[in-house]
Coordinates of C-alpha atoms in Angstrom, one line a residue:
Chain A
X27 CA -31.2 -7.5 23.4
X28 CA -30.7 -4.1 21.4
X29 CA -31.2 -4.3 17.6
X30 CA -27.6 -4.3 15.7
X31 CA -29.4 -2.7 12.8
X32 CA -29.8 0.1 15.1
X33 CA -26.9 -0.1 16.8
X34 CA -24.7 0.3 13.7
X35 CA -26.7 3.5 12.2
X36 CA -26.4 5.1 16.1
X37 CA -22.4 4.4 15.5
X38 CA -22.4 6.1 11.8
X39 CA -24.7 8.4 12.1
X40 CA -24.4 10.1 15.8
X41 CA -20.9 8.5 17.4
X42 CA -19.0 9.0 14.0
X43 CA -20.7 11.7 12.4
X44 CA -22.1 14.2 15.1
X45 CA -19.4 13.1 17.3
X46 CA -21.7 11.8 20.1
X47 CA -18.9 9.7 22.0
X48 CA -21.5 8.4 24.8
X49 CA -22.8 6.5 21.9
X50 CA -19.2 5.2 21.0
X51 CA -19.0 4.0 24.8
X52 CA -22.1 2.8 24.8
X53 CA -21.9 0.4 21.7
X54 CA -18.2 0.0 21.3
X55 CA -16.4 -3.3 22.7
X56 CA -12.9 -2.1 25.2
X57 CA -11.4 -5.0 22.8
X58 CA -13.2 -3.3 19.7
X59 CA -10.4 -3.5 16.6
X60 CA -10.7 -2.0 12.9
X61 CA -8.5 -4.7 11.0
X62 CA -8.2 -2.4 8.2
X63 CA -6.9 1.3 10.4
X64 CA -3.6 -0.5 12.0
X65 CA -2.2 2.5 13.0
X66 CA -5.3 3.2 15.4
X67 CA -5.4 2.3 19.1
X68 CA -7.6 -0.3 19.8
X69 CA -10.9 -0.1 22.2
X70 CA -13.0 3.1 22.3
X71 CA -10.4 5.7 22.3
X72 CA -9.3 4.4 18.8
X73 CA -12.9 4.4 17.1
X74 CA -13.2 8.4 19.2
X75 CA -9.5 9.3 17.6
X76 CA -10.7 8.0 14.5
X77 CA -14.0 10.0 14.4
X78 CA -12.4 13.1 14.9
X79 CA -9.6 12.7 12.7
X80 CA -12.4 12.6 10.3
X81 CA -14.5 15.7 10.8
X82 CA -11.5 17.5 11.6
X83 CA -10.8 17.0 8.1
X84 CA -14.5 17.1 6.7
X85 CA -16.4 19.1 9.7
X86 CA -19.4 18.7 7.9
X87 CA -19.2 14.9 7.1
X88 CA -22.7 13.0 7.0
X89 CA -22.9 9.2 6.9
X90 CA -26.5 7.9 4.5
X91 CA -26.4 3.6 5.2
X92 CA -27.5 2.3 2.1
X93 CA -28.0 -1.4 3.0
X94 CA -27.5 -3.1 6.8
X95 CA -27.7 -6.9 6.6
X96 CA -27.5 -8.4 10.2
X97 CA -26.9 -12.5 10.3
X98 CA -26.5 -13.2 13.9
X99 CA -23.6 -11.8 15.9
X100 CA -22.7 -10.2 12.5
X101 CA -23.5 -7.1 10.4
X102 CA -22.4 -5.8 7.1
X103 CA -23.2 -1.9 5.9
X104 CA -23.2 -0.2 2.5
X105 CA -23.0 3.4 2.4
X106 CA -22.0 7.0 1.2
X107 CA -20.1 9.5 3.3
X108 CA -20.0 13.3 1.9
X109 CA -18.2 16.2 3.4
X110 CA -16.1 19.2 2.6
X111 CA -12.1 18.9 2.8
X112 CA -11.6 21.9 4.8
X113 CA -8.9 19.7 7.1
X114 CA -5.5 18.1 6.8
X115 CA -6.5 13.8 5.3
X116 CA -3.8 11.5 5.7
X117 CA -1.3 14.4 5.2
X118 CA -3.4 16.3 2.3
X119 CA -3.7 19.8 2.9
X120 CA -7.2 21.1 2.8
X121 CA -8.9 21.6 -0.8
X122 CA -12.0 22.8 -0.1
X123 CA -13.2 20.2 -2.2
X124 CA -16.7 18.1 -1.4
X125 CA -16.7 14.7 -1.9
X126 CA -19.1 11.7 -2.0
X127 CA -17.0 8.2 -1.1
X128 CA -18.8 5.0 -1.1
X129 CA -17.7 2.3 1.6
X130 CA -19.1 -1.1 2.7
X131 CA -17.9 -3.2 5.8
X132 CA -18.5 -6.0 8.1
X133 CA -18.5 -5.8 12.1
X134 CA -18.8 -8.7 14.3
X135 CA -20.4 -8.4 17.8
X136 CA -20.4 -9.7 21.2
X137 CA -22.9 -8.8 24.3
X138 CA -24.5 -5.9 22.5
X139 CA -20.9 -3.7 21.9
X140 CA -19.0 -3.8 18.2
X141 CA -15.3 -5.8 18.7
X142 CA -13.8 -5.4 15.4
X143 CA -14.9 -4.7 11.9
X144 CA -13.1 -4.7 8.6
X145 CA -13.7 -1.7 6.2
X146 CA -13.4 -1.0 2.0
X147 CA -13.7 2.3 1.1
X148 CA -13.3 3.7 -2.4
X149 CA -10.0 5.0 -1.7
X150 CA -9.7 5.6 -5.7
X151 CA -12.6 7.7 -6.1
X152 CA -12.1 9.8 -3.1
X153 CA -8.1 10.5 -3.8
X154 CA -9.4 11.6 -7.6
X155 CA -12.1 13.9 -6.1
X156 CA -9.3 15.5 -3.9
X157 CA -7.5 15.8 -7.1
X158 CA -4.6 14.1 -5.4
X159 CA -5.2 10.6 -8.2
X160 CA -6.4 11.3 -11.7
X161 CA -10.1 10.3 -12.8
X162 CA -11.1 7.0 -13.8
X163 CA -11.2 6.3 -17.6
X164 CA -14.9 5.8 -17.3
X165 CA -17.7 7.4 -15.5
X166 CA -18.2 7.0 -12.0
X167 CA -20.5 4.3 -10.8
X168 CA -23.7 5.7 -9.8
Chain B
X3 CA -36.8 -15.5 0.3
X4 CA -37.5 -16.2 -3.6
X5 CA -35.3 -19.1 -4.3
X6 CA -32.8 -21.0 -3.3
X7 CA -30.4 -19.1 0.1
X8 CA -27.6 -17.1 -1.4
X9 CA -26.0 -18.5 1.5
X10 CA -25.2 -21.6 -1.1
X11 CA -25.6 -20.1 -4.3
X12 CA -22.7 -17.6 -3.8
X13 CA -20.1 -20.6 -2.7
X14 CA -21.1 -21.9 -6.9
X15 CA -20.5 -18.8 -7.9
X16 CA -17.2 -18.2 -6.8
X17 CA -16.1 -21.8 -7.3
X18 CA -17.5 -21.4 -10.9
X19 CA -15.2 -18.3 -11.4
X20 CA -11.9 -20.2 -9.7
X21 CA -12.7 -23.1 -11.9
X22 CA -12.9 -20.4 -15.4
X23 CA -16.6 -22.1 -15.8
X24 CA -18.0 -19.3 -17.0
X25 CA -20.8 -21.0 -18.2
X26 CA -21.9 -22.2 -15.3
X27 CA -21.3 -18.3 -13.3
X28 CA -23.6 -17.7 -16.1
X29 CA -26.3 -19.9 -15.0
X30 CA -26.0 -18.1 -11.8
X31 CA -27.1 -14.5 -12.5
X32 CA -30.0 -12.7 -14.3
X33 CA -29.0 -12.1 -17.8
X34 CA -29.7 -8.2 -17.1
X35 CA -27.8 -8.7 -13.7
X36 CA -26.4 -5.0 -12.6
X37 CA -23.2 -4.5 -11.7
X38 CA -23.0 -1.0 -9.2
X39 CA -19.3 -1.0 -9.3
X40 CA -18.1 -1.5 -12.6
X41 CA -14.2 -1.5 -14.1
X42 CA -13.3 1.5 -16.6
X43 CA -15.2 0.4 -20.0
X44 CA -17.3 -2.6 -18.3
X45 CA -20.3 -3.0 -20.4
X46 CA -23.5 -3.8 -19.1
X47 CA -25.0 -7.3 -17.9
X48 CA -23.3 -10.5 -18.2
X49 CA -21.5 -9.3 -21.2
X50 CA -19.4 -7.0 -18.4
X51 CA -19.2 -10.0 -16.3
X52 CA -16.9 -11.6 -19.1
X53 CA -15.4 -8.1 -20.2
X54 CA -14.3 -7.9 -16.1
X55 CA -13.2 -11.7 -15.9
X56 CA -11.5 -10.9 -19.5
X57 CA -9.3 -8.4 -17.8
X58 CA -8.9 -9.7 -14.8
X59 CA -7.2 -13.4 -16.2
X60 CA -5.1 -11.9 -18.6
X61 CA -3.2 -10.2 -15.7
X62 CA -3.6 -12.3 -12.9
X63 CA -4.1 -15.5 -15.2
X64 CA -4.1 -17.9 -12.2
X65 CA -6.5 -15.6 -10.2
X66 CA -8.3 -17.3 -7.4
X67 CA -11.2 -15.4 -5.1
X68 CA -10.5 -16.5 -1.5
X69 CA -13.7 -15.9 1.1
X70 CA -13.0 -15.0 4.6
X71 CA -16.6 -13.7 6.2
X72 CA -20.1 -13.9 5.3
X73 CA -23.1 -12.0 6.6
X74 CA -26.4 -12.9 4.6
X75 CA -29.5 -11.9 5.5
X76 CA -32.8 -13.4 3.1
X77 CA -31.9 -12.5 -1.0
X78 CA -28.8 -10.6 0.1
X79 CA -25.4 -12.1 1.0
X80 CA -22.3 -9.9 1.9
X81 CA -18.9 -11.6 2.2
X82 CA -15.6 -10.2 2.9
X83 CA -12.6 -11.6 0.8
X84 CA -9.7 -11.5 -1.3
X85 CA -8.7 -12.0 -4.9
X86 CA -5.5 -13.4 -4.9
X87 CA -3.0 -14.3 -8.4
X88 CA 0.5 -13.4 -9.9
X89 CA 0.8 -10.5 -12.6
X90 CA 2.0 -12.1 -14.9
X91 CA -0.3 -10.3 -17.9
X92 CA -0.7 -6.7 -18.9
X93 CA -3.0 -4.6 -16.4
X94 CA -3.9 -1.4 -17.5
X95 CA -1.3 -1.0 -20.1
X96 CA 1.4 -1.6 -18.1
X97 CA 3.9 -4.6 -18.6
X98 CA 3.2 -8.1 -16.7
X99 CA 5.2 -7.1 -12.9
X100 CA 5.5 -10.6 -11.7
X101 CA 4.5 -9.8 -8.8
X102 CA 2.5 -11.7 -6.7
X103 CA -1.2 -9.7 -5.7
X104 CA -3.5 -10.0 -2.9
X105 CA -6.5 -7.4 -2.9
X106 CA -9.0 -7.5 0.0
X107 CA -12.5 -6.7 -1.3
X108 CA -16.3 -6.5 0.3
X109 CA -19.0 -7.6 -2.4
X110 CA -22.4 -7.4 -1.9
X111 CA -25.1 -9.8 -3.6
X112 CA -29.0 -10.0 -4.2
X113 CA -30.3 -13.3 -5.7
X114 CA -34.0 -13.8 -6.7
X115 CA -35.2 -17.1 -8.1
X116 CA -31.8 -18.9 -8.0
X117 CA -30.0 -15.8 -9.8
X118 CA -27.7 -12.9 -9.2
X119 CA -29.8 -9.5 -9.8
X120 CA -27.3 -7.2 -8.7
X121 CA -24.2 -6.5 -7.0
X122 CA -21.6 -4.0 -5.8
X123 CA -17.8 -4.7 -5.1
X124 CA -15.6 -2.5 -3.0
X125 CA -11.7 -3.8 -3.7
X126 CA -8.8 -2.4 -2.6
X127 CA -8.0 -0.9 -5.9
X128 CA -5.1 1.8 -5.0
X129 CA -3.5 -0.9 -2.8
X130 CA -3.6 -3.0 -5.6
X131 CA -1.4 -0.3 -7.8
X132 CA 0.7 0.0 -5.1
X133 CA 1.7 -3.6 -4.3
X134 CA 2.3 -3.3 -8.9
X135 CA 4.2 -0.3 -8.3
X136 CA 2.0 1.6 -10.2
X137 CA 1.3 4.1 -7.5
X138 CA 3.0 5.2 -4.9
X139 CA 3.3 3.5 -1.2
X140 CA 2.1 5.8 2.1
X141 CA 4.7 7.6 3.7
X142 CA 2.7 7.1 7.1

């Protein structure tokens, strides 16, 4: 039985990040679903579309897993993505701009492959570091 | 593990906080307890804990925190919810909507010895302007 705390850093960190999709085949359910990314296909193909969506729009994007809890069938992650806005984001041109979003989630699976997580990222900072929302009052979290 | 699983203490919690027991939520963390993701002008330790409740209630004054997953694993305990309530205070300066709010949110706990030591939250926050109208919807 493969270790999910491995597992789920191989996702981030290779099939997300570098763009490795055997790994996305490898530990992705056909039935995986991202509650919180409706408009994505479901399966693989959705988590692959979704991957380069993102470093089409930050090519150098990095994920750093801060904490990975794994209770069963279940993990949860906290981490920080960076990258360099050098591609269209959800309809925002390119800034140029780096940026340093914070995100945790949940995923659930079954017979060693991911079939559906549910994701929070700090939408708030990462618009505002765009410069598409303005700043918090206060500072940053660290 | 030091203590008692946070796979019960977090259930007191919460039902401490829908109850307005602050007292009791008190009795549940470290009194220098660190909040990671604190609200514009949260002080620290559980001083910010009633500063955040403080502005929370008076705009959602019969907000409720709703749990929907848990993951724990020894003094850590990660659960996946929603804070739920009706704006019918003042958020942020703006005037009471009316509206009814649901914001999804991801927090993440450590307990030692029976206590909260430390968390980060990770809410919804610009779909929470959005469902007050204080930012816009997506076009997509």
């Amino acid at each position: 039985m493969s270790d999910l705390r491995d597992d789920i850093r191989r996702v981030f960190e290779q099939g997300i990040g570098r763009g490795d999709e055997r790994v996305i085949d490898e530990l992705i359910d056909e039935r995986y679903i991202n509650h919180d990314f409706p408009d994505a296909p479901p399966g693989r193909e959705g988590l692959k579309q979704v991957g380069r969506a993102w470093r089409a729009a930050f090519p150098d994007i990095a994920f750093t897993l801060h904490d990975v809890l794994v209770d069963g069938d279940r993990v949860m992650t906290r981490g920080t993505f960076t990258g360099t806005h050098r591609g269209d984001f959800n309809g925002i041109p390119a800034t140029g701009r780096r940026v340093e979003v914070a995100w945790m989630d949940m995923w659930r699976a079954a017979d060693g492959r991911f079939v559906e997580n549910w994701v929070r990222i700090d939408m708030a900072s990462m618009l505002s570091q765009l410069g598409v929302l303005p700043a918090p009052a206060a500072p940053a979290p660290a | 593990m030091a203590g008692p699983d946070p796979r019960t203490l977090y259930p007191r919690l919460l039902a401490a906080m829908n109850a307005r027991d602050f007292a009791a939520a008190e009795a549940l963390m470290a009194p220098d307890a660190v909040n990671h993701t604190p609200i514009p002008g949260e002080p620290p330790g559980i001083e910010g804990f009633h500063y955040r409740m403080g502005v929370l209630t008076q705009a959602f004054p019969d907000l409720r925190f709703v749990t929907e997953g848990v993951v724990s694993e020894g003094e850590r305990i990660a659960t996946r919810g929603a804070i739920e309530g009706t704006n019918s205070g003042s958020f942020m300066g703006a005037p009471p909507t009316g509206r009814p709010v649901r914001v999804p949110y991801i927090d993440l706990l450590r307990f030692v010895d029976g206590k909260m030591t430390e968390h980060w939250v990770q809410a919804d926050f610009v779909g929470l302007m959005q469902q007050l109208g204080l930012a816009p919807s997506p076009t997509a």
